C-alpha cells in the first residue's frame, strides 16, 4: 500500500466532532478566539509532518422554522463559528511545510473577490493553499443572513460551476508565467504584452478585468470539494483535485469513491486525478483500554439534542419531531443531501429507523468513521478500511484539542510510518505537489482549468 495523505479537520469554534469536548477540563478548543491557540496547533501539525490543516466554514448555523435551536447555543455546537481566512497568514509565518485548505462558499461573495483573496494567500503561503469549494451547508440560515432566498440544491451547483469558471479565468488567464520582469534598471515591472484583460460571461456570473496580482506559485489553489450528493459528485468530477467524503460503512464509502472517480472520467480526466480523503476520528492511547475509555468519555459528552441540532442545521430535518419508530420519510432536501442520503435504504438494505439514525449520528457525527484502539489496532483498522474503500487518505476529525493530536502524534503516526503508510517527510514544496508529487505546482493539462492559461 502506498503512503496515504493525512490532513487535520478544524473549524474556528469549540470542538469536537462527536459531542461537545470543549467542556472537558483538559480541552482547549474554547480558546479558538486566540491566535496563540492556533499558532501552537499549526506548529504541532507542521513538526509532526502532517500534510495539511483544513479549516471548515459556513455562514449557516443550526435553526429550525426561523428559530435558533437551544441545544446548539447551550452546547456550543454550530454556534459560534469564526472566519478562517484571516488566520492563515499568521499560521503560514510559523510553519514550513503544512498546507492550508480553506472553505468558502460559492453562494456568498462575488467570485472575483474570492479569487483575489486566494491568490494573495497562495503568495503569502508560498503555494501551500487549497480551496474547499462548497455550495454551503446550513444553506437556509446562510442565505437568510445574506438577505437572500435559499437557492435550490442543484442550481447552487450549476452556479458553483460558473463561479469556478470565473475563478479559473482570472487565475490562469490574466498573467503569463513570465509576465513579471522586475527589471529595476529598465524600470520595467511587468511586460504589458503578457498581462491580459479577461472576459467571462456565464449563465450566472460575468467578469471583465484582471486578477490584479502576478502569478502565485500554484496560480490556481488546490481545488477541493466536499459534497457527496449526485450533483456534488458531478461537480467534483469536473473541478476537484481532492474530495473530502464522510466516513461510515466501508461499502458505502467505496461506492462513493467509485462514483467520484467515475465522475472524473466522465469529465475527461484520469480516474486517479482526484485524491479522496475520508473524515475519521482516531481515538487512541497507550493501551486499547485507555482508547476505549476516551471513547466512552466522548459519548458521555454527546447528547441526542446536540446531535439533532447539527443534523437539522445541515439537512433541514428535525429528527426529534419525527416518529422514532419509522424511517425518515423524506428522500430529498434543498439543503445538504449527503447526510440524508446516508440514512436512506439502499443496496437492498432497509432504511434505519429515526431512533437509529439519531443514535448513529450521536455516536459518529457529521463526517466520521471512528477508529478506536491501541496504535497497532487503529492502524490495522486503517489498513482494512483503505483496502475496502480505495480512499487516498484521512481527514482527521477532532475530539479533544489538543489531546487527540498529542495521542495521534505519539502513538499512531510512528506506527503508520513503520508500516510505510505515511511518508517519512511530507513531499513537494506546494500543496498541489504534496498531493501529486509526480506533477507540478500548476494545474495539470488534464484539468479543464488548463485551457484558461494565458500564453500557453
Ligand atoms: C469532511 C467534510 C468536510 C466538509 N466541510 C464543509 C465545510 O467546511 N463547509 C460546508 O459548507 N460544507 C462542508 N462539507 C459538506 C457538507 O457536509 C454538505 O454535504 C454540503 O455542503 C452540501 O452538499 P451536498 O448536498 O452535495 O451534500 C463537508 C463534508 C465533509 C464530508
PDB file of N, CA, C and O in Angstrom, residues 10 14 20 26 37 46-47 58 69 79 97 107 109 111 118 149 241 253 255-256 267 270 290 302 319 343 408-409 431:
ATOM      1  N   UNK A  10     -10.380  21.112  11.338  1.00  0.00           N
ATOM      2  CA  UNK A  10     -10.723  22.021  12.431  1.00  0.00           C
ATOM      3  C   UNK A  10     -11.682  23.067  11.899  1.00  0.00           C
ATOM      4  O   UNK A  10     -11.769  23.279  10.690  1.00  0.00           O
ATOM      5  N   UNK A  14     -15.562  26.015  19.189  1.00  0.00           N
ATOM      6  CA  UNK A  14     -15.291  24.975  20.173  1.00  0.00           C
ATOM      7  C   UNK A  14     -15.613  23.612  19.576  1.00  0.00           C
ATOM      8  O   UNK A  14     -16.692  23.424  19.029  1.00  0.00           O
ATOM      9  N   UNK A  20     -19.559  17.525  22.620  1.00  0.00           N
ATOM     10  CA  UNK A  20     -19.019  18.860  22.920  1.00  0.00           C
ATOM     11  C   UNK A  20     -17.802  18.724  23.812  1.00  0.00           C
ATOM     12  O   UNK A  20     -17.869  18.977  25.017  1.00  0.00           O
ATOM     13  N   UNK A  26      -9.599  19.219  30.250  1.00  0.00           N
ATOM     14  CA  UNK A  26      -8.309  19.260  29.536  1.00  0.00           C
ATOM     15  C   UNK A  26      -8.423  19.828  28.127  1.00  0.00           C
ATOM     16  O   UNK A  26      -7.422  19.918  27.418  1.00  0.00           O
ATOM     17  N   UNK A  37      -3.469  30.140  20.336  1.00  0.00           N
ATOM     18  CA  UNK A  37      -4.029  28.781  20.309  1.00  0.00           C
ATOM     19  C   UNK A  37      -3.761  28.135  18.947  1.00  0.00           C
ATOM     20  O   UNK A  37      -3.274  27.007  18.848  1.00  0.00           O
ATOM     21  N   UNK A  46       2.752  20.879  11.833  1.00  0.00           N
ATOM     22  CA  UNK A  46       3.863  21.040  10.886  1.00  0.00           C
ATOM     23  C   UNK A  46       5.036  20.149  11.308  1.00  0.00           C
ATOM     24  O   UNK A  46       5.603  19.417  10.486  1.00  0.00           O
ATOM     25  N   UNK A  47       5.375  20.230  12.584  1.00  0.00           N
ATOM     26  CA  UNK A  47       6.523  19.453  13.063  1.00  0.00           C
ATOM     27  C   UNK A  47       6.265  17.954  12.969  1.00  0.00           C
ATOM     28  O   UNK A  47       7.184  17.165  12.770  1.00  0.00           O
ATOM     29  N   UNK A  58     -18.746  27.824   7.427  1.00  0.00           N
ATOM     30  CA  UNK A  58     -20.095  28.037   6.920  1.00  0.00           C
ATOM     31  C   UNK A  58     -20.636  29.300   7.561  1.00  0.00           C
ATOM     32  O   UNK A  58     -20.347  29.576   8.733  1.00  0.00           O
ATOM     33  N   UNK A  69     -31.851  26.920  17.661  1.00  0.00           N
ATOM     34  CA  UNK A  69     -32.104  25.683  18.408  1.00  0.00           C
ATOM     35  C   UNK A  69     -31.352  25.800  19.744  1.00  0.00           C
ATOM     36  O   UNK A  69     -30.135  25.986  19.751  1.00  0.00           O
ATOM     37  N   UNK A  79     -22.750  26.938  16.644  1.00  0.00           N
ATOM     38  CA  UNK A  79     -22.639  28.335  17.081  1.00  0.00           C
ATOM     39  C   UNK A  79     -21.673  28.289  18.261  1.00  0.00           C
ATOM     40  O   UNK A  79     -21.897  27.503  19.174  1.00  0.00           O
ATOM     41  N   UNK A  97       5.987  23.652   6.113  1.00  0.00           N
ATOM     42  CA  UNK A  97       5.517  22.775   5.043  1.00  0.00           C
ATOM     43  C   UNK A  97       4.028  22.503   5.094  1.00  0.00           C
ATOM     44  O   UNK A  97       3.445  22.020   4.130  1.00  0.00           O
ATOM     45  N   UNK A 107     -21.865  30.717  -2.664  1.00  0.00           N
ATOM     46  CA  UNK A 107     -23.135  31.454  -2.595  1.00  0.00           C
ATOM     47  C   UNK A 107     -22.995  32.766  -1.820  1.00  0.00           C
ATOM     48  O   UNK A 107     -23.993  33.428  -1.566  1.00  0.00           O
ATOM     49  N   UNK A 109     -19.722  35.382  -1.556  1.00  0.00           N
ATOM     50  CA  UNK A 109     -19.039  36.549  -2.123  1.00  0.00           C
ATOM     51  C   UNK A 109     -18.963  36.451  -3.636  1.00  0.00           C
ATOM     52  O   UNK A 109     -18.945  35.342  -4.189  1.00  0.00           O
ATOM     53  N   UNK A 111     -17.283  35.975  -7.183  1.00  0.00           N
ATOM     54  CA  UNK A 111     -16.114  35.130  -7.445  1.00  0.00           C
ATOM     55  C   UNK A 111     -14.802  35.901  -7.577  1.00  0.00           C
ATOM     56  O   UNK A 111     -13.758  35.405  -7.149  1.00  0.00           O
ATOM     57  N   UNK A 118      -7.707  34.316  -2.483  1.00  0.00           N
ATOM     58  CA  UNK A 118      -6.952  33.048  -2.536  1.00  0.00           C
ATOM     59  C   UNK A 118      -5.606  33.236  -3.234  1.00  0.00           C
ATOM     60  O   UNK A 118      -4.603  32.640  -2.831  1.00  0.00           O
ATOM     61  N   UNK A 149     -32.815  34.521  -0.742  1.00  0.00           N
ATOM     62  CA  UNK A 149     -33.608  33.291  -0.685  1.00  0.00           C
ATOM     63  C   UNK A 149     -32.651  32.106  -0.808  1.00  0.00           C
ATOM     64  O   UNK A 149     -31.599  32.223  -1.442  1.00  0.00           O
ATOM     65  N   UNK A 241      -9.558  18.450  -7.313  1.00  0.00           N
ATOM     66  CA  UNK A 241      -8.330  17.654  -7.300  1.00  0.00           C
ATOM     67  C   UNK A 241      -8.288  16.799  -6.020  1.00  0.00           C
ATOM     68  O   UNK A 241      -7.517  15.859  -5.934  1.00  0.00           O
ATOM     69  N   UNK A 253     -18.748   3.921   1.575  1.00  0.00           N
ATOM     70  CA  UNK A 253     -17.635   4.819   1.221  1.00  0.00           C
ATOM     71  C   UNK A 253     -17.013   4.356  -0.100  1.00  0.00           C
ATOM     72  O   UNK A 253     -16.706   5.174  -0.982  1.00  0.00           O
ATOM     73  N   UNK A 255     -18.455   2.840  -2.579  1.00  0.00           N
ATOM     74  CA  UNK A 255     -19.324   3.219  -3.698  1.00  0.00           C
ATOM     75  C   UNK A 255     -19.169   4.710  -4.003  1.00  0.00           C
ATOM     76  O   UNK A 255     -19.141   5.131  -5.169  1.00  0.00           O
ATOM     77  N   UNK A 256     -19.037   5.491  -2.948  1.00  0.00           N
ATOM     78  CA  UNK A 256     -18.846   6.933  -3.107  1.00  0.00           C
ATOM     79  C   UNK A 256     -17.523   7.232  -3.831  1.00  0.00           C
ATOM     80  O   UNK A 256     -17.475   8.044  -4.762  1.00  0.00           O
ATOM     81  N   UNK A 267     -15.738  13.432 -16.997  1.00  0.00           N
ATOM     82  CA  UNK A 267     -15.337  14.805 -17.342  1.00  0.00           C
ATOM     83  C   UNK A 267     -14.040  14.815 -18.153  1.00  0.00           C
ATOM     84  O   UNK A 267     -13.429  15.872 -18.340  1.00  0.00           O
ATOM     85  N   UNK A 270      -8.286  11.621 -15.851  1.00  0.00           N
ATOM     86  CA  UNK A 270      -7.933  10.293 -15.351  1.00  0.00           C
ATOM     87  C   UNK A 270      -8.632  10.003 -14.015  1.00  0.00           C
ATOM     88  O   UNK A 270      -8.866  10.916 -13.221  1.00  0.00           O
ATOM     89  N   UNK A 290      -7.273   2.351  27.401  1.00  0.00           N
ATOM     90  CA  UNK A 290      -7.256   3.820  27.503  1.00  0.00           C
ATOM     91  C   UNK A 290      -8.065   4.443  26.363  1.00  0.00           C
ATOM     92  O   UNK A 290      -8.814   5.388  26.560  1.00  0.00           O
ATOM     93  N   UNK A 302     -21.913  13.665  24.395  1.00  0.00           N
ATOM     94  CA  UNK A 302     -22.680  13.784  23.140  1.00  0.00           C
ATOM     95  C   UNK A 302     -24.156  13.528  23.431  1.00  0.00           C
ATOM     96  O   UNK A 302     -24.555  12.402  23.731  1.00  0.00           O
ATOM     97  N   UNK A 319     -34.947  15.600  13.541  1.00  0.00           N
ATOM     98  CA  UNK A 319     -35.130  14.185  13.915  1.00  0.00           C
ATOM     99  C   UNK A 319     -35.987  14.046  15.164  1.00  0.00           C
ATOM    100  O   UNK A 319     -36.711  13.068  15.321  1.00  0.00           O
ATOM    101  N   UNK A 343     -28.700   7.922   5.268  1.00  0.00           N
ATOM    102  CA  UNK A 343     -29.641   7.147   6.077  1.00  0.00           C
ATOM    103  C   UNK A 343     -30.865   6.676   5.291  1.00  0.00           C
ATOM    104  O   UNK A 343     -31.894   6.350   5.880  1.00  0.00           O
ATOM    105  N   UNK A 408      -2.364  11.091  18.683  1.00  0.00           N
ATOM    106  CA  UNK A 408      -2.128  10.708  17.285  1.00  0.00           C
ATOM    107  C   UNK A 408      -0.627  10.722  16.978  1.00  0.00           C
ATOM    108  O   UNK A 408      -0.075   9.786  16.389  1.00  0.00           O
ATOM    109  N   UNK A 409       0.020  11.815  17.390  1.00  0.00           N
ATOM    110  CA  UNK A 409       1.429  12.003  17.052  1.00  0.00           C
ATOM    111  C   UNK A 409       2.308  11.034  17.842  1.00  0.00           C
ATOM    112  O   UNK A 409       3.242  10.442  17.311  1.00  0.00           O
ATOM    113  N   UNK A 431       1.279  22.748  -2.072  1.00  0.00           N
ATOM    114  CA  UNK A 431       0.250  21.784  -1.649  1.00  0.00           C
ATOM    115  C   UNK A 431      -0.117  20.843  -2.799  1.00  0.00           C
ATOM    116  O   UNK A 431      -0.329  19.645  -2.598  1.00  0.00           O
TER     117      UNK A 431
END
